[in-house]
Amino acid sequence: QCLLSGSWQSDTGCQMVVFTLGKDGRFSGSYLPGPVTGDSEILTSPLEGSQQDVGLGLQPTFSFTVHWKLQDQTTVFLGQCYVGSNGEETLHALWLMREAADSPTEDWKATR
């Protein structure tokens, strides 16, 4: 059974900590991006999310949002938690990051 509670690290060095998973599947935590060149102001940022009811499957889907401190950006992650044959849990996720646009004409370049 795959549960998100605990510490996770990505292949690129990003670190995520998920605090206790609620009975309703909701969770909160913190996110620290991996090494970024030239930006010493990057701070751990809060995250909020939810995980599919593990009663529906042993490898549940999840989503969470990171609200970046000191930046006008939000990132949304959507993925699934897998349990390998050796019992190791792995997260696979896609993400979208949105920056604030100055005007509707600049909207096209605000999402990555």
XYZ file of C-alpha atoms in Angstrom:
112
model
C 0.000 0.000 0.000
C 1.423 3.359 -1.028
C 1.010 6.322 1.350
C 2.377 9.802 0.748
C 3.180 10.610 4.386
C 6.894 11.160 4.942
C 9.882 12.590 3.069
C 10.465 12.313 -0.664
C 13.345 13.387 -2.922
C 13.278 13.692 -6.713
C 15.966 12.726 -9.194
C 16.789 16.446 -9.502
C 17.193 17.022 -5.753
C 13.788 18.547 -4.955
C 12.585 17.635 -1.477
C 8.995 17.207 -0.354
C 7.712 16.446 3.129
C 4.108 15.311 3.514
C 2.698 15.663 6.995
C 0.037 13.285 8.294
C -2.444 12.179 5.675
C -6.008 12.833 6.857
C -8.753 10.220 6.758
C -10.315 12.173 3.889
C -7.074 11.931 1.862
C -6.058 15.558 2.348
C -2.532 16.467 3.320
C -0.221 19.421 3.767
C 3.513 19.702 3.806
C 6.505 21.574 2.481
C 8.468 21.644 -0.758
C 12.057 22.712 -1.426
C 13.219 22.845 -5.053
C 16.514 21.293 -6.078
C 19.683 23.306 -6.632
C 18.994 26.420 -8.696
C 21.880 28.458 -10.095
C 22.156 32.018 -8.832
C 19.066 32.130 -6.595
C 19.975 32.044 -2.919
C 16.491 33.309 -1.928
C 14.667 30.046 -2.601
C 12.831 28.963 0.522
C 10.852 25.949 1.564
C 7.283 26.580 0.422
C 3.981 25.184 1.711
C 2.003 22.585 -0.202
C -1.592 21.369 0.007
C -3.007 18.286 -1.659
C -5.105 15.162 -1.657
C -4.580 11.478 -2.298
C -7.130 9.053 -3.685
C -8.715 6.776 -1.091
C -6.243 3.894 -0.693
C -9.238 1.581 -0.293
C -9.856 2.082 -4.027
C -6.384 0.909 -5.017
C -2.965 0.110 -3.611
C -1.243 2.584 -5.956
C -3.334 5.745 -5.546
C -3.330 8.943 -7.572
C -2.618 12.292 -5.913
C -2.390 16.008 -6.583
C -0.882 18.928 -4.719
C -0.227 22.625 -5.143
C 2.893 24.518 -4.087
C 2.530 28.233 -3.313
C 6.068 29.617 -3.727
C 7.317 32.025 -1.076
C 8.809 35.286 -2.363
C 7.632 34.533 -5.913
C 4.377 35.201 -7.716
C 4.112 31.585 -8.885
C 2.073 28.471 -8.166
C 2.885 24.919 -9.265
C 0.417 22.051 -9.519
C 1.575 18.417 -9.435
C -0.547 15.438 -10.538
C 0.648 11.867 -10.273
C 0.480 8.370 -8.901
C 2.244 6.522 -6.109
C 3.619 3.097 -7.119
C 4.881 0.206 -5.016
C 7.651 -1.801 -6.686
C 8.194 -5.546 -6.388
C 10.802 -4.795 -3.688
C 8.214 -2.835 -1.651
C 9.781 0.560 -2.414
C 7.362 3.431 -2.980
C 7.933 5.740 -5.964
C 6.071 8.849 -7.080
C 5.563 9.679 -10.756
C 4.152 13.146 -11.424
C 3.630 15.848 -14.029
C 3.615 19.531 -13.145
C 2.450 22.901 -14.429
C 3.841 26.179 -13.119
C 1.954 29.436 -13.429
C 3.525 32.881 -13.090
C 1.499 36.067 -12.779
C 0.987 37.819 -16.117
C 0.980 41.607 -16.399
C -1.947 41.584 -18.828
C -4.190 39.239 -20.815
C -1.919 39.692 -23.846
C 0.974 38.252 -21.791
C -1.121 35.277 -20.610
C 0.285 32.905 -23.273
C 3.731 32.796 -21.679
C 2.668 32.563 -18.029
C 2.244 28.765 -17.842
C 5.058 26.236 -18.228
